[in-house]
Short mmCIF file of C-alpha atoms in Angstrom, two decimals:
data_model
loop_
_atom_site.label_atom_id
_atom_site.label_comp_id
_atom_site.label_asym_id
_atom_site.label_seq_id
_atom_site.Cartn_x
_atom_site.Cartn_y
_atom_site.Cartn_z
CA UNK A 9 132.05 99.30 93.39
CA UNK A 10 131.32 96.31 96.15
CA UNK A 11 134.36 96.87 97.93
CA UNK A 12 134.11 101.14 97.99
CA UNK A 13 130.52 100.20 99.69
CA UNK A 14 131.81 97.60 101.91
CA UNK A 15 134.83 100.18 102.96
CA UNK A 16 132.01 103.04 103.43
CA UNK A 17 129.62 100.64 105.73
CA UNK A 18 132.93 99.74 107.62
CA UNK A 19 133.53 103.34 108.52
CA UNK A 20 130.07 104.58 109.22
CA UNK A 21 130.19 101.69 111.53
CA UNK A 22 133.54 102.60 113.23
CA UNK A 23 131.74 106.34 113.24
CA UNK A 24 129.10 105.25 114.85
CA UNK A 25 130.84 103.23 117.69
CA UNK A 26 133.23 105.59 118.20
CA UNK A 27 130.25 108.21 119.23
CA UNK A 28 128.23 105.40 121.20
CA UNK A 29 131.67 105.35 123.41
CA UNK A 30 131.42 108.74 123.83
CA UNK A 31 128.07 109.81 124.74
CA UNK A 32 128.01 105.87 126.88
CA UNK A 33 131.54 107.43 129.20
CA UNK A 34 129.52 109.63 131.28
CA UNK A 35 126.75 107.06 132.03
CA UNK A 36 129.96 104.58 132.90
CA UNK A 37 131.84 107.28 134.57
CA UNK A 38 128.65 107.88 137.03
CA UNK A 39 127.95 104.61 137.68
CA UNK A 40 132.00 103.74 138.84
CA UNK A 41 131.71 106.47 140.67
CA UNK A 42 128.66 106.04 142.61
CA UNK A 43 130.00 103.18 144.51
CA UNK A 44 133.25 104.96 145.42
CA UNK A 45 133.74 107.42 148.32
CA UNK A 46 134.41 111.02 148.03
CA UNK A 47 138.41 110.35 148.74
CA UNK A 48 138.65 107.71 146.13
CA UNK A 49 136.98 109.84 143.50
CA UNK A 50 139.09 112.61 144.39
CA UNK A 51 142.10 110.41 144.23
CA UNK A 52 141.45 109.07 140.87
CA UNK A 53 138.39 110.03 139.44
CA UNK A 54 138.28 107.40 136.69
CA UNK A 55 139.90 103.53 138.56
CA UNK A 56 137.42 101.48 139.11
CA UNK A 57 135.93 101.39 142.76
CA UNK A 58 137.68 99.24 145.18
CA UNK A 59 135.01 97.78 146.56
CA UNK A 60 131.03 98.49 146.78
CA UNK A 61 130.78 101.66 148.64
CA UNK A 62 127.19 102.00 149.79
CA UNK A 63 127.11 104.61 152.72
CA UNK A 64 126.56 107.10 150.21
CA UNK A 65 123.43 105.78 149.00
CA UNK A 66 122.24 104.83 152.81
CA UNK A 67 123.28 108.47 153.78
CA UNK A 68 120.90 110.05 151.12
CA UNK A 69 118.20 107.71 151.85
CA UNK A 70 117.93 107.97 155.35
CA UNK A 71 119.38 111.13 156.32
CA UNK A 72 118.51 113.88 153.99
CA UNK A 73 115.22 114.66 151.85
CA UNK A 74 116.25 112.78 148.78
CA UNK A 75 113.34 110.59 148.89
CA UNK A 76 110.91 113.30 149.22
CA UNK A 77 112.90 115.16 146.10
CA UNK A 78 112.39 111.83 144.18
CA UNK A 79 108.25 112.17 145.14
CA UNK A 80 108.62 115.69 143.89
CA UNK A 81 110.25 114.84 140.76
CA UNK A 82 107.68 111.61 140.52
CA UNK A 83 104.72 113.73 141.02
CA UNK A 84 105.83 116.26 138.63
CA UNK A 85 106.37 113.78 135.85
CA UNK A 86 103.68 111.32 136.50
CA UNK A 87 100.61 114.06 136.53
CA UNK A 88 102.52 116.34 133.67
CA UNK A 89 102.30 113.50 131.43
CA UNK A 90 98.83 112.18 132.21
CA UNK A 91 97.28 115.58 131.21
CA UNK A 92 99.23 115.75 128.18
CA UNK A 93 97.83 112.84 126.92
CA UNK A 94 94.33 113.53 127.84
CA UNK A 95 94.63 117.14 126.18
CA UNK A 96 96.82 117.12 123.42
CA UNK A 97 95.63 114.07 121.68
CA UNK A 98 92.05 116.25 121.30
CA UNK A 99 93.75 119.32 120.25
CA UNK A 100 95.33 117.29 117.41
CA UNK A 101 92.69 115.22 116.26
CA UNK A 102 90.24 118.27 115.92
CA UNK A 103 93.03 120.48 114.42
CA UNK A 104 93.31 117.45 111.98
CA UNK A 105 90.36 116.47 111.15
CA UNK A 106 88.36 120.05 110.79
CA UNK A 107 91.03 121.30 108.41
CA UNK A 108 89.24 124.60 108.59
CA UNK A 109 90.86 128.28 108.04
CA UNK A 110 90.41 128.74 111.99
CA UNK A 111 91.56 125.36 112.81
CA UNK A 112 95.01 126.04 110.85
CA UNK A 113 95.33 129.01 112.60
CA UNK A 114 95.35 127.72 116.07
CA UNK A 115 98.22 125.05 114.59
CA UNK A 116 100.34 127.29 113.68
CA UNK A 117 99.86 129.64 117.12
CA UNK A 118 100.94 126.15 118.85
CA UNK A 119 103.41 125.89 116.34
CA UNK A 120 104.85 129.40 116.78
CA UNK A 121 105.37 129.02 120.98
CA UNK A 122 108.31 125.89 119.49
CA UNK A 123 110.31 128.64 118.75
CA UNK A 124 110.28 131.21 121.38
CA UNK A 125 113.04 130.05 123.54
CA UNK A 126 112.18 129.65 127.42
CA UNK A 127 114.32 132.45 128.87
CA UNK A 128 112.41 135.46 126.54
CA UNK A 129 109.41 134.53 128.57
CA UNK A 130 110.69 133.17 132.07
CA UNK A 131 110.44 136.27 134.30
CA UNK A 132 106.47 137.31 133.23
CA UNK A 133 105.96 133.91 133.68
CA UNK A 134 107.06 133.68 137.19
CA UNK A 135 104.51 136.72 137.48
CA UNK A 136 101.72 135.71 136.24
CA UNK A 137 102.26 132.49 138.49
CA UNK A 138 102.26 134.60 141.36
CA UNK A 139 99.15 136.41 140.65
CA UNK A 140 97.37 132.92 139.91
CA UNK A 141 98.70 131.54 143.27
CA UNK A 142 100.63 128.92 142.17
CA UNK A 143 103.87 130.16 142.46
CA UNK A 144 105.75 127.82 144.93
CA UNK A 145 103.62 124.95 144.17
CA UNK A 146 104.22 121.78 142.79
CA UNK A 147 100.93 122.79 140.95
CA UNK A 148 102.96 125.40 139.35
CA UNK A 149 105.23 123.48 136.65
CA UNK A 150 102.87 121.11 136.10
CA UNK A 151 100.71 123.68 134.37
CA UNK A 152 103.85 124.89 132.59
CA UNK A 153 104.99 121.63 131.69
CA UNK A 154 101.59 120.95 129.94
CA UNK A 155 101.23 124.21 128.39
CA UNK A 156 104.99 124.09 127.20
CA UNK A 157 104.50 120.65 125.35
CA UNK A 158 101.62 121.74 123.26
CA UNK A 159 103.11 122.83 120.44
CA UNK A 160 105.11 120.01 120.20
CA UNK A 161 102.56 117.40 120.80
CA UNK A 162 100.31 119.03 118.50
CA UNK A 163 102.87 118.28 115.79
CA UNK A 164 103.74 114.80 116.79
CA UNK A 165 100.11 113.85 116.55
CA UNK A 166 98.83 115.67 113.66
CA UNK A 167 101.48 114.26 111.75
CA UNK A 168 100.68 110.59 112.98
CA UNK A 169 96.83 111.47 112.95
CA UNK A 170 97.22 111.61 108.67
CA UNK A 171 98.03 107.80 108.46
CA UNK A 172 94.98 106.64 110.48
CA UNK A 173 92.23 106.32 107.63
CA UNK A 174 89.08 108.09 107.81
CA UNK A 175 87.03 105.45 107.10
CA UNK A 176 87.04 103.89 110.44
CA UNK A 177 85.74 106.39 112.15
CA UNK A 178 82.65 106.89 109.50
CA UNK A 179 82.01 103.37 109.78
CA UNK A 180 81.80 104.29 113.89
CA UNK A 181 80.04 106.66 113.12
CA UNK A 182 77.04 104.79 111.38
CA UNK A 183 77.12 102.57 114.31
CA UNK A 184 75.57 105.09 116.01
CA UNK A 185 79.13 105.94 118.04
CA UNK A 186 80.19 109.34 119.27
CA UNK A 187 83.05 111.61 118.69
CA UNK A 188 83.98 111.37 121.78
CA UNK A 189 84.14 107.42 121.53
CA UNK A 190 85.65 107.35 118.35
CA UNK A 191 88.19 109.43 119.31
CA UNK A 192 88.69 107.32 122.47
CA UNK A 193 87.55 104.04 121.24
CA UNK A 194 89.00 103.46 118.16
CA UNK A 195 91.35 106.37 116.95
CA UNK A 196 93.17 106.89 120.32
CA UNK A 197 94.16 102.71 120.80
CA UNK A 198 96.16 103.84 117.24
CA UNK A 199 98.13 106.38 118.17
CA UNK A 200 100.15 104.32 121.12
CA UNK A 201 103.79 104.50 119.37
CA UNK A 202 102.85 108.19 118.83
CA UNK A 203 101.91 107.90 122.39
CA UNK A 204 104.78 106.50 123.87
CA UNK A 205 106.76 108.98 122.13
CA UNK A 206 105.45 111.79 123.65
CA UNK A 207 105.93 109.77 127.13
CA UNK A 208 109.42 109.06 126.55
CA UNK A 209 110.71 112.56 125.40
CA UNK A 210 108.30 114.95 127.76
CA UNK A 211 108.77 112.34 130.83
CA UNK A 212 112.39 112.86 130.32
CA UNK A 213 112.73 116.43 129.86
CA UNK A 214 110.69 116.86 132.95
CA UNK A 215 112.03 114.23 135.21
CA UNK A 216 115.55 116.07 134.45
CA UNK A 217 114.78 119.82 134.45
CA UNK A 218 116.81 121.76 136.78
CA UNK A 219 115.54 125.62 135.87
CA UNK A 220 111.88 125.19 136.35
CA UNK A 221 111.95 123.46 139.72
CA UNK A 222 114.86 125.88 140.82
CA UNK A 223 112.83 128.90 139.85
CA UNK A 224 108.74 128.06 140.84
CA UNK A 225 109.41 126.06 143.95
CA UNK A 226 110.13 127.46 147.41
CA UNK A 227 113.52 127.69 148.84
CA UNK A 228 114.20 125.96 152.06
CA UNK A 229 111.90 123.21 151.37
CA UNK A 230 112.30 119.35 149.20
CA UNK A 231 112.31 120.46 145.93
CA UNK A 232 113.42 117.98 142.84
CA UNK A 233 116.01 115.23 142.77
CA UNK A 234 117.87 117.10 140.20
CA UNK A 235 117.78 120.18 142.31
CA UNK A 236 118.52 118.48 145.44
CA UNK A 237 121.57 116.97 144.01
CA UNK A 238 123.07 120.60 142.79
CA UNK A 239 123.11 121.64 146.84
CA UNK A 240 125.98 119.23 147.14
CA UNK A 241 128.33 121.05 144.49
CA UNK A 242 129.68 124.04 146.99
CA UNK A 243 131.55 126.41 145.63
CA UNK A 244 135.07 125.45 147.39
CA UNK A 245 134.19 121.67 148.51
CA UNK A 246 131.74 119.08 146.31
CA UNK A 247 130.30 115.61 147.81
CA UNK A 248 130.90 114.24 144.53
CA UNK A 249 130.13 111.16 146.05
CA UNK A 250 127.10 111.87 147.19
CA UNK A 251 126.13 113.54 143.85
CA UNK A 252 127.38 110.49 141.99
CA UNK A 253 124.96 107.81 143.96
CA UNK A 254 122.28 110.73 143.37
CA UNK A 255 122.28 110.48 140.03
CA UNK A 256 122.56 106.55 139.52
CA UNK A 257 119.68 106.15 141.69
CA UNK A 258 117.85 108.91 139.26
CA UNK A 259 118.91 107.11 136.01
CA UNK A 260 116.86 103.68 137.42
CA UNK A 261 113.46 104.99 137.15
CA UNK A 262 113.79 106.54 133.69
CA UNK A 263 115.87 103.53 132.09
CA UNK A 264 112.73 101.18 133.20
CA UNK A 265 110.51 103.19 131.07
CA UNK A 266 112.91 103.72 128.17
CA UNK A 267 113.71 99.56 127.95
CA UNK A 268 109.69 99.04 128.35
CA UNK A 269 108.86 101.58 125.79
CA UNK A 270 111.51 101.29 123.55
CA UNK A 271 109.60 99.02 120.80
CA UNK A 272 106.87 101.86 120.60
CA UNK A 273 109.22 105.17 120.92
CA UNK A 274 111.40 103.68 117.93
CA UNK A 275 108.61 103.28 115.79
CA UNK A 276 106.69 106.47 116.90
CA UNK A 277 109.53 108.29 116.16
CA UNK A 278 110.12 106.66 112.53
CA UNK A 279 106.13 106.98 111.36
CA UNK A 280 106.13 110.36 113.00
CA UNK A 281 109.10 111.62 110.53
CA UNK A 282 107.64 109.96 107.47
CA UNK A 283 104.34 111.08 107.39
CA UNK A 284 105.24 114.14 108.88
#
């Protein structure tokens, strides 16, 4: 009986490696190729570079609007997320915590726009930005980002919201304390893994989308990294080196906030799952 479980850890272990090396290749693929130029990656895509090729990253920096893309992209993700957390934390502690007929209504409405998929809704949406003026905006999927991460957050929290005993808050309460501040005070310091999970897995998905930036923001002008990075795939001739040092220099920002969230996100993720 020992040895069948020592053979079954063995191979979930060689399972496991086996699909670390293949969802890690890409990552390692990028990076060798972001300090090689376009002829070496063309003459053998996967050697390792022959020396540190920088001109790539000097050409993006200085000569096109790269930087301003990575701004874009900044701006997008920075003031997405801060509004999530100031809204969505509300929305679930006072779906939570009324537990009224009306209040589970409104969760599952929030839980319902999880599973309409994006494209059912994309062209009214692009309307109705028009009509509200924010079409072309960075405004534009900021809004959408929020409003798109309700449903989800609304979960997350809720779900996290059921471990944090009630009788903190009524002892805040008979201090004399508000809702407001015992929502902000006391309940909200609680909810930081639940927090940082919602950082980590929105700030991603918005620091990487292609569609939304492609679609809302004006053509001829610095859009999104991600976006800016596509123009160099042509249909007959790619920079690949050019789109290689792109990406690298996108990967940076977001591993820095994965490594210095990590602790949080792993555990968010793990009380999230059990209570949920």
């Amino acid at each position: 009986m020992r040895k069948k479980r020592h053979f079954l850890d063995i191979l979930i272990f060689s399972v496991t490696l086996v699909l670390a090396a293949v969802f890690f290749f890409p990552i390692f693929f990028n990076l060798i190729s972001a300090f090689k130029s376009n002829g070496e990656i063309l003459r053998d895509a996967i050697a390792f570079p022959q020396g540190l090729y920088l001109e790539s990253f000097k050409y993006l920096v200085t000569e096109t609007d790269y930087p301003l893309a990575i701004l874009n992209s900044a701006i997008l993700t920075f003031l997405s997320i801060i509004f999530m957390i100031l809204v969505i934390p509300m929305a679930a502690y006072a779906i939570e915590r009324t537990n009224k007929k009306w209040t589970n209504g409104v969760f599952i409405y929030f839980l319902f726009g999880l599973m309409i998929p994006f494209q059912v809704y994309m062209i009214p949406l692009i309307k109705e930005l028009k009509m509200i003026y924010l079409y072309g905006r960075l405004a534009g999927p900021i809004v959408i980002y929020i409003s798109g991460s309700v449903g989800f957050g609304v979960l997350l929290y809720t779900s996290f919201l059921k471990g944090v005993p009630r009788e903190i808050e009524e002892s805040a309460e008979i201090d004399g304390c508000s809702k407001t501040g015992i929502f902000w005070k006391i309940v909200f310091p609680l909810l930081g893994p639940c927090t940082a999970t919602m950082v980590v897995l929105q700030g991603l998905g918005i620091w990487n989308d292609f569609l939304m930036p492609m679609l809302v923001l004006p053509s001829g002008e610095p859009k999104t990294m991600i976006v800016e990075i596509f123009y160099y795939v042509g249909e007959f001739t790619s920079r690949w080196d050019m789109i290689f040092a792109g990406t690298t220099m996108s990967i940076v920002p977001v591993l820095a906030v994965f490594l210095a969230l990590q602790k949080y996100f792993v555990k968010g993720v793990a009380t999230g799952a059990i209570k949920g």
